[in-house]
mmCIF file of C-alpha atoms in Angstrom:
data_model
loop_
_atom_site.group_PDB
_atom_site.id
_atom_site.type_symbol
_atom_site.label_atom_id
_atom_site.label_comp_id
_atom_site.label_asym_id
_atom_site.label_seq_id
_atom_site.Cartn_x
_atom_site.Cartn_y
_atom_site.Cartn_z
ATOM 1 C CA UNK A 19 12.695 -0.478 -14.449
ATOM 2 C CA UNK A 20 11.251 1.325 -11.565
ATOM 3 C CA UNK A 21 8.101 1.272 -12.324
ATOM 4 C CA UNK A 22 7.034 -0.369 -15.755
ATOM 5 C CA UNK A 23 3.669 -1.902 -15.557
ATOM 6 C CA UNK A 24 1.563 -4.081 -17.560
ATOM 7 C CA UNK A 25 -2.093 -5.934 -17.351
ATOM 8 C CA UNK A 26 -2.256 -9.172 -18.967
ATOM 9 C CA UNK A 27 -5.796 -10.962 -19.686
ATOM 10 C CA UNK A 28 -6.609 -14.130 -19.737
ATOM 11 C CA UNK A 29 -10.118 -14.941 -20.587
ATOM 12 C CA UNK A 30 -11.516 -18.519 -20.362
ATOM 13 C CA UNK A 31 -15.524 -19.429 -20.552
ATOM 14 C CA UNK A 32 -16.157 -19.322 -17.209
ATOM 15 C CA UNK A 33 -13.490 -17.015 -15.788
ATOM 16 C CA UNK A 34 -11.120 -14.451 -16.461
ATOM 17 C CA UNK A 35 -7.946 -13.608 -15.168
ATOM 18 C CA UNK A 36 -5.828 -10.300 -14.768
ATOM 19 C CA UNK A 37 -2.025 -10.451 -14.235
ATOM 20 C CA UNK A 38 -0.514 -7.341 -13.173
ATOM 21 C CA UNK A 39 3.155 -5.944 -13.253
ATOM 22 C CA UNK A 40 4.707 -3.241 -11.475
ATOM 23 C CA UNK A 41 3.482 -0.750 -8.750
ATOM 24 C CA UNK A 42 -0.216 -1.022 -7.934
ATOM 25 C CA UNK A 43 -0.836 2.794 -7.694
ATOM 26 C CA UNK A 44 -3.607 4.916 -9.075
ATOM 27 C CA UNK A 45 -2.363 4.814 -12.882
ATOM 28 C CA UNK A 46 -2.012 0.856 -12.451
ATOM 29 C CA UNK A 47 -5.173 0.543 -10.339
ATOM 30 C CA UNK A 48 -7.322 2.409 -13.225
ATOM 31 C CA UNK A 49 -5.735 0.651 -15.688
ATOM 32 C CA UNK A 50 -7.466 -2.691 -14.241
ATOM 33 C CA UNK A 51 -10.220 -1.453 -13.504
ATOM 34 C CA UNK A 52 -11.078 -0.543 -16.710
ATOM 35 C CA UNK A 53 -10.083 -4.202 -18.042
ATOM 36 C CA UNK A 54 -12.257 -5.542 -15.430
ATOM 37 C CA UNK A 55 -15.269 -3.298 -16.074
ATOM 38 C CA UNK A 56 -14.991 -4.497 -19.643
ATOM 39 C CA UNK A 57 -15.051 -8.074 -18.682
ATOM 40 C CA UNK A 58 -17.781 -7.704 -16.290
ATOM 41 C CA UNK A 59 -19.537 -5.531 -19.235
ATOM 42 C CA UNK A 60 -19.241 -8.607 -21.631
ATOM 43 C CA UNK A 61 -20.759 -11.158 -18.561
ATOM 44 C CA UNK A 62 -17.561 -12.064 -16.720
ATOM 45 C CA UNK A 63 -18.834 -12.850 -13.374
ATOM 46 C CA UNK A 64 -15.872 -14.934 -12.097
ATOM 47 C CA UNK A 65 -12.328 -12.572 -11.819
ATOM 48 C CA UNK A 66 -8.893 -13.670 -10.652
ATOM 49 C CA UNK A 67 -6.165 -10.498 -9.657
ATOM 50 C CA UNK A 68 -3.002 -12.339 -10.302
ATOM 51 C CA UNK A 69 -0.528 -9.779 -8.083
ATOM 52 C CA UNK A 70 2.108 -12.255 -8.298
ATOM 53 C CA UNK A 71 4.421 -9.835 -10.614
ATOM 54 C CA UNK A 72 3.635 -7.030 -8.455
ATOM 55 C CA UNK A 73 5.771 -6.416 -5.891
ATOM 56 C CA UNK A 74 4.347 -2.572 -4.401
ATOM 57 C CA UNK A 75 0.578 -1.570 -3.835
ATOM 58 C CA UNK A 76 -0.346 0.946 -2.207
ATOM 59 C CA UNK A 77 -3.752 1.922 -0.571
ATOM 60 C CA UNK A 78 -5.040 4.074 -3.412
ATOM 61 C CA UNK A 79 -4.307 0.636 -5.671
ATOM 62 C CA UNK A 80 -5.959 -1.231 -2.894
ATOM 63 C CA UNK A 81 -8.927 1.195 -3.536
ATOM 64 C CA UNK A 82 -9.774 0.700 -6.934
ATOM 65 C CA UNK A 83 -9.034 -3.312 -6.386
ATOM 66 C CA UNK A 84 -12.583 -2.884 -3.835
ATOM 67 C CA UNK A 85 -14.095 -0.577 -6.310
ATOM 68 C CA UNK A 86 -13.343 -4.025 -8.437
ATOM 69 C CA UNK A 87 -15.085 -5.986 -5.611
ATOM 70 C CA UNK A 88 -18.254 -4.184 -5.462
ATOM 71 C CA UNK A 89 -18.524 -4.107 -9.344
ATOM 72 C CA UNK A 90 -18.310 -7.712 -9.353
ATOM 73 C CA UNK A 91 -20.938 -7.560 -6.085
ATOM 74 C CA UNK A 92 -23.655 -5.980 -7.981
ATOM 75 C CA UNK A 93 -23.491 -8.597 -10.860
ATOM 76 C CA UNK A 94 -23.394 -12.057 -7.668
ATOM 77 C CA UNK A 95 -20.410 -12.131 -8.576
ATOM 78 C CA UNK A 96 -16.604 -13.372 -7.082
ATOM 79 C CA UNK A 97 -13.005 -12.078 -6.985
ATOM 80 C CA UNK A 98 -9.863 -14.260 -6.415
ATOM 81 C CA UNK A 99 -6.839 -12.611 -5.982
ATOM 82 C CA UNK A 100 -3.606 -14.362 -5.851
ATOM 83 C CA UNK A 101 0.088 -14.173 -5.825
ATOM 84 C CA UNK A 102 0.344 -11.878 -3.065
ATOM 85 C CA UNK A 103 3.321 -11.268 -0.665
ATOM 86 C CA UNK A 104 2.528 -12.478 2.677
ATOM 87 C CA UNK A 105 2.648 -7.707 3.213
ATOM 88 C CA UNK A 106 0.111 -7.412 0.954
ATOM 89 C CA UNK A 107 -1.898 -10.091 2.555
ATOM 90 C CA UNK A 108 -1.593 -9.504 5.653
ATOM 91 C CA UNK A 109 -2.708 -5.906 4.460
ATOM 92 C CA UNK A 110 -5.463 -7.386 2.438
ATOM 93 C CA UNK A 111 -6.826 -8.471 5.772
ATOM 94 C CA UNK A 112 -6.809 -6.179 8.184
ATOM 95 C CA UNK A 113 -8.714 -4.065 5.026
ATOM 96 C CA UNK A 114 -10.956 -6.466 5.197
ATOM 97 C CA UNK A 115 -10.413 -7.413 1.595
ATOM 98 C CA UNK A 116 -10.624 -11.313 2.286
ATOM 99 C CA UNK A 117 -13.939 -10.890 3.773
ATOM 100 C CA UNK A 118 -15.149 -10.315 0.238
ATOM 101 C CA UNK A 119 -12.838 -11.533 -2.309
ATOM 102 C CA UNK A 120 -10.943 -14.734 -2.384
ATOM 103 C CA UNK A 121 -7.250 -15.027 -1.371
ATOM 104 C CA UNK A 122 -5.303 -18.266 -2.627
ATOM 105 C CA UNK A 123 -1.543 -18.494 -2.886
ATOM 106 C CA UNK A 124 -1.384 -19.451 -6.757
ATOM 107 C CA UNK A 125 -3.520 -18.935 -9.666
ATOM 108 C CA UNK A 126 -4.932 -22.910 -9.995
ATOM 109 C CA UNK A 127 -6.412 -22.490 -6.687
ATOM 110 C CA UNK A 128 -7.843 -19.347 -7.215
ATOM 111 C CA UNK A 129 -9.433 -20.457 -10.318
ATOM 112 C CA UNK A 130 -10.091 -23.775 -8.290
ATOM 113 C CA UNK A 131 -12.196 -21.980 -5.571
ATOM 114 C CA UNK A 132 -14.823 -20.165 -8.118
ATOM 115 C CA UNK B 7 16.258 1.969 21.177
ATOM 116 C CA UNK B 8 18.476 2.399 24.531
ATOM 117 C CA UNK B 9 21.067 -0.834 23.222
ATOM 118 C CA UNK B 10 20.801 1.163 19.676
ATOM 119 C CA UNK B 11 24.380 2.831 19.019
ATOM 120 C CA UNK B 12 24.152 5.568 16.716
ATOM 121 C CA UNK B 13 25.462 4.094 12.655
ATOM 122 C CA UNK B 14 24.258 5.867 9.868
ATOM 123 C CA UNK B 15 21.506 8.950 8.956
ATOM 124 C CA UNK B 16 20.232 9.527 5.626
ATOM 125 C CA UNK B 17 18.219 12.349 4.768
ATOM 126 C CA UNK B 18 16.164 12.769 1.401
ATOM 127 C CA UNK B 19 13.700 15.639 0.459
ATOM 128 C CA UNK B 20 11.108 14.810 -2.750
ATOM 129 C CA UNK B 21 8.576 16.954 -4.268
ATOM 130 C CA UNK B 22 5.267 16.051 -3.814
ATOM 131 C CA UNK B 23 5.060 14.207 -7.243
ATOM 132 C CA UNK B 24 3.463 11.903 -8.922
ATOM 133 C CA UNK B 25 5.679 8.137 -7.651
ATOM 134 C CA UNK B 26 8.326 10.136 -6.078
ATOM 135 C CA UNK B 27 7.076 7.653 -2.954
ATOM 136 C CA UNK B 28 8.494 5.242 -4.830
ATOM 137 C CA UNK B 29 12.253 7.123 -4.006
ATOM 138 C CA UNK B 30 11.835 7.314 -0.984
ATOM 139 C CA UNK B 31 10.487 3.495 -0.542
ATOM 140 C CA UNK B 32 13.792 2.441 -2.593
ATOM 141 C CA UNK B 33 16.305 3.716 -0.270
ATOM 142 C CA UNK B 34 14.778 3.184 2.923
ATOM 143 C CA UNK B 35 15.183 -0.685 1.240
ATOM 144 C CA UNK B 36 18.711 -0.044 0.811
ATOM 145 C CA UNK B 37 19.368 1.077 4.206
ATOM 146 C CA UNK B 38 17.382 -1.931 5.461
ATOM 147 C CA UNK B 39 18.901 -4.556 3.170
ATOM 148 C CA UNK B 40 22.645 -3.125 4.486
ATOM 149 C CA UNK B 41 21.510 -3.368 8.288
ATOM 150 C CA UNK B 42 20.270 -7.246 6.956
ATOM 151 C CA UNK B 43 16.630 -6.843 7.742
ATOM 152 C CA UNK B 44 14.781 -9.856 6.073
ATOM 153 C CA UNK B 45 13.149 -9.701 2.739
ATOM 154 C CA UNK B 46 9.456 -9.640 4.501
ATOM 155 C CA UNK B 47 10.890 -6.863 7.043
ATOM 156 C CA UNK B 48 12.387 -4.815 3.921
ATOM 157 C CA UNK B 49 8.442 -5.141 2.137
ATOM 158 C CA UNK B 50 6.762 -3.856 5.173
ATOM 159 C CA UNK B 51 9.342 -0.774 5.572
ATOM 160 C CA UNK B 52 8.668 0.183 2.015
ATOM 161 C CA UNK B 53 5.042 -0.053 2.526
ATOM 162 C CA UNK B 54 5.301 2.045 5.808
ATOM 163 C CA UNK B 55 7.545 4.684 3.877
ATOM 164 C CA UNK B 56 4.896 4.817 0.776
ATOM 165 C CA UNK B 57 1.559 4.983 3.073
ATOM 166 C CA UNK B 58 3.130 7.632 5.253
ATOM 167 C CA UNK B 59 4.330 9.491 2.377
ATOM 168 C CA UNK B 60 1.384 9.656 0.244
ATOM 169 C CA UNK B 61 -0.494 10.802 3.509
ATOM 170 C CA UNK B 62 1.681 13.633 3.120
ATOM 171 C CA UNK B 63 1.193 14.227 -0.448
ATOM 172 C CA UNK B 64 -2.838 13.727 -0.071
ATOM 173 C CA UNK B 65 -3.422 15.769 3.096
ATOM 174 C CA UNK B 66 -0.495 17.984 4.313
ATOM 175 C CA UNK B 67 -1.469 21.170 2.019
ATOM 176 C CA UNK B 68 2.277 22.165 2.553
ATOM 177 C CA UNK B 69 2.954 25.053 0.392
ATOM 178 C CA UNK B 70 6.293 23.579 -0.256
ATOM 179 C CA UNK B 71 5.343 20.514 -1.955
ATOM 180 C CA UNK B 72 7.862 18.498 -0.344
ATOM 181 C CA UNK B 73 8.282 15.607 1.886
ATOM 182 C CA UNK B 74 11.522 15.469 4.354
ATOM 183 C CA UNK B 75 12.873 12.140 5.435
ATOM 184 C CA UNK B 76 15.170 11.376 7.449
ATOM 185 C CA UNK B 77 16.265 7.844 7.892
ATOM 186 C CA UNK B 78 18.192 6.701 11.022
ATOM 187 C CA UNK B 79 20.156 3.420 10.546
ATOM 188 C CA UNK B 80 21.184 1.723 13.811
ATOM 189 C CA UNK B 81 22.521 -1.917 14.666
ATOM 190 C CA UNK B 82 19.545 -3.592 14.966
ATOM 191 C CA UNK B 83 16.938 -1.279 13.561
ATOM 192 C CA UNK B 84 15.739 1.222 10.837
ATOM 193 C CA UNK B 85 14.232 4.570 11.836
ATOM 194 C CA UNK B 86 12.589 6.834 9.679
ATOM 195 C CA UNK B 87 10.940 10.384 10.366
ATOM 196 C CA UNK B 88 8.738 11.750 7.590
ATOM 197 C CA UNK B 89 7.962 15.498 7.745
ATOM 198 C CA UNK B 90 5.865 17.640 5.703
ATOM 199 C CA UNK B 91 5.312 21.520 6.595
ATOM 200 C CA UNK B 92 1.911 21.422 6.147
ATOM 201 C CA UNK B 93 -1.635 22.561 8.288
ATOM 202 C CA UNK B 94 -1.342 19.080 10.597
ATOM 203 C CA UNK B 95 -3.752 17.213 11.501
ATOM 204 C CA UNK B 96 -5.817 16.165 14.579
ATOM 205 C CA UNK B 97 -6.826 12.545 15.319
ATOM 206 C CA UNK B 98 -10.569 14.024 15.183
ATOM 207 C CA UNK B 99 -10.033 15.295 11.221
ATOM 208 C CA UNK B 100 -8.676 11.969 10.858
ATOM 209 C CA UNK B 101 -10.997 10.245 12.144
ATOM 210 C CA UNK B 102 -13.885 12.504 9.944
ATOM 211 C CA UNK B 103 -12.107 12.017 6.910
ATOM 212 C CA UNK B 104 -12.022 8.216 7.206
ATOM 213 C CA UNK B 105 -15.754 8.154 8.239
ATOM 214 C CA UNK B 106 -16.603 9.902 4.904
ATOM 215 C CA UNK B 107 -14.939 7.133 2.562
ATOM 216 C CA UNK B 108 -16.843 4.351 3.463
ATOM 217 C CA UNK B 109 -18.487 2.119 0.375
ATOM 218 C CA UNK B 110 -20.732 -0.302 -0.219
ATOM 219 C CA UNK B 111 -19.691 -2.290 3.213
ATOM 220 C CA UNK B 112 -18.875 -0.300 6.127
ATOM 221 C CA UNK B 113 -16.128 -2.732 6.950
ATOM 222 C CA UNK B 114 -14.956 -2.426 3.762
ATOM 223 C CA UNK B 115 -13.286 1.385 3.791
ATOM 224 C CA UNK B 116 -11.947 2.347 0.635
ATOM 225 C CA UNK B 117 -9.547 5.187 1.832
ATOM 226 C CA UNK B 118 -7.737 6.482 4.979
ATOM 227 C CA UNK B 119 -5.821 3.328 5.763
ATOM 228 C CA UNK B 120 -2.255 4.818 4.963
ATOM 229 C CA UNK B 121 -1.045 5.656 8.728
ATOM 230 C CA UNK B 122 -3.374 2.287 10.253
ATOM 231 C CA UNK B 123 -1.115 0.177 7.475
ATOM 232 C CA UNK B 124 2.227 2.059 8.432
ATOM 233 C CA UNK B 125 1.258 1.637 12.738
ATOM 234 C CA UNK B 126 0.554 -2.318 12.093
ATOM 235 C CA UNK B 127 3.434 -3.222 10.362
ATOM 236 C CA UNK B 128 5.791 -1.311 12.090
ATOM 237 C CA UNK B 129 7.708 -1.913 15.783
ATOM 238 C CA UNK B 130 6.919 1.715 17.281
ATOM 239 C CA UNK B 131 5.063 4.654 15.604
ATOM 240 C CA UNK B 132 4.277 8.102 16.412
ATOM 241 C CA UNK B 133 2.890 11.074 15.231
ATOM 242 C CA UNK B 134 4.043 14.718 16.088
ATOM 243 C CA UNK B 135 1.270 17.243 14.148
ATOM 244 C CA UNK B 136 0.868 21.227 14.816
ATOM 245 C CA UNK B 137 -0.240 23.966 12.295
ATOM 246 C CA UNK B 138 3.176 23.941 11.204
ATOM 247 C CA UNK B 139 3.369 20.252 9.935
ATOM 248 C CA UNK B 140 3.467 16.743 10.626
ATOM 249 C CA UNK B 141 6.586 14.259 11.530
ATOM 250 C CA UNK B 142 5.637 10.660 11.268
ATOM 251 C CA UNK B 143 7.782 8.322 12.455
ATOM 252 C CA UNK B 144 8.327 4.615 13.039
ATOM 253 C CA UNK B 145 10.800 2.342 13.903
ATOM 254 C CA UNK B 146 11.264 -1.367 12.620
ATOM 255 C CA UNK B 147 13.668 -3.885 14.079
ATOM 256 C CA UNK B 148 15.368 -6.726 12.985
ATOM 257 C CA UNK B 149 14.436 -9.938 13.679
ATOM 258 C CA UNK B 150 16.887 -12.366 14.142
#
């Protein structure tokens, strides 16, 4: 499949996770934000982006995952993003991404690191 | 590029569509992955090849609608030259349009990053634009 995505949710007490799958582009990238509006709408404060079955972003994805950061800002609160290729972080950084979210190389630590 | 004997050149033309990045991403990971480029080397060429194209899609205004690519396969490294006929650009509109985009942090840009992402991860990179249209290309080599 070239590009068959999916958004599975997770949602614990504290925290919430969102796994994606497939290329992070627009369609994907508004797709998640809407699941993460409606977790921050119901009090989620504490996200995880689980990119680990996403092997492509590109920067209009990497748009809406800030867009994601700033929502969470507003509300004090965190993102953790994990499973990302050592492209996509090394891309997360020089966007300045890990200045304000959370980057941990599986989803235990991220959830760890809240 | 002077040791670099001549191998291989693919061209490919896509319509400014919706994923058709995506095409041209795949087969410049072909070419790679036959000239043994390493899996990390084969992610950052696809990322160069979707940034740059997208640019083109976003920005060119080619009446065309199409992106021409032309990849240049040689022993130890992957060339590719992305062309769109569009209005060009100069570093100043880039650097307006980036200014413009900025969010909630001003370190924290939300758009504009396509041909900074494409420069960083690749070995050389350079940009040819007139009122005619833009080339973009970049070079990666293989690391041994």
């Amino acid at each position: 499949m070239l590009n068959k995505f999916d958004i599975q949710i997770r949602a614990e007490q504290e925290y919430a996770v969102l796994e994606t799958a497939g290329y992070l582009n627009d369609s994907l990238g508004e797709q998640l934000s809407k699941k993460a509006q409606e977790l921050i709408e119901k009090g989620y404060t504490q996200l995880v982006i689980n990119l680990d079955k996403t092997a492509l972003i590109n920067s209009i994805g990497i748009s809406i995952l800030i867009e994601i950061i700033e929502a969470l800002e507003e509300r004090n609160g965190t993102l953790n993003f994990c499973g990302l290729s050592a492209t996509q972080e090394r891309t997360f950084r020089m966007m300045a991404i890990a200045k304000y979210a959370g980057i941990f190389p599986d989803e235990k630590t991220a959830i760890a690191n809240f | 590029m002077k040791n670099a004997v001549l191998r291989d050149e693919v061209c490919l033309t896509i319509p400014m569509d919706h994923d058709m990045e995506l095409v041209a991403a795949k087969t410049g990971s072909v070419l790679a992955e036959l000239n043994h480029f390493n899996e990390e080397q084969i992610e950052e060429i696809q990322y160069a090849i979707i940034e740059t194209c997208i640019n083109a899609f976003e920005h060119s205004q080619s009446e065309d609608r199409k992106v021409y690519i032309l990849y240049i396969r040689r022993v130890d490294e992957l060339e590719c030259k992305i062309t769109d006929t569009g209005v060009g650009f100069t570093p100043e509109d880039q650097h307006n349009s980036i200014s413009k985009r900025q969010g909630m942090h001003s370190d924290l840009r939300k758009r504009g990053w396509g041909l900074e992402i494409t420069k960083t991860l690749m070995d050389e990179f350079d940009i040819q634009s007139s009122e005619n249209g833009t080339t973009v290309s970049f070079i990666k080599r293989i690391v041994s």
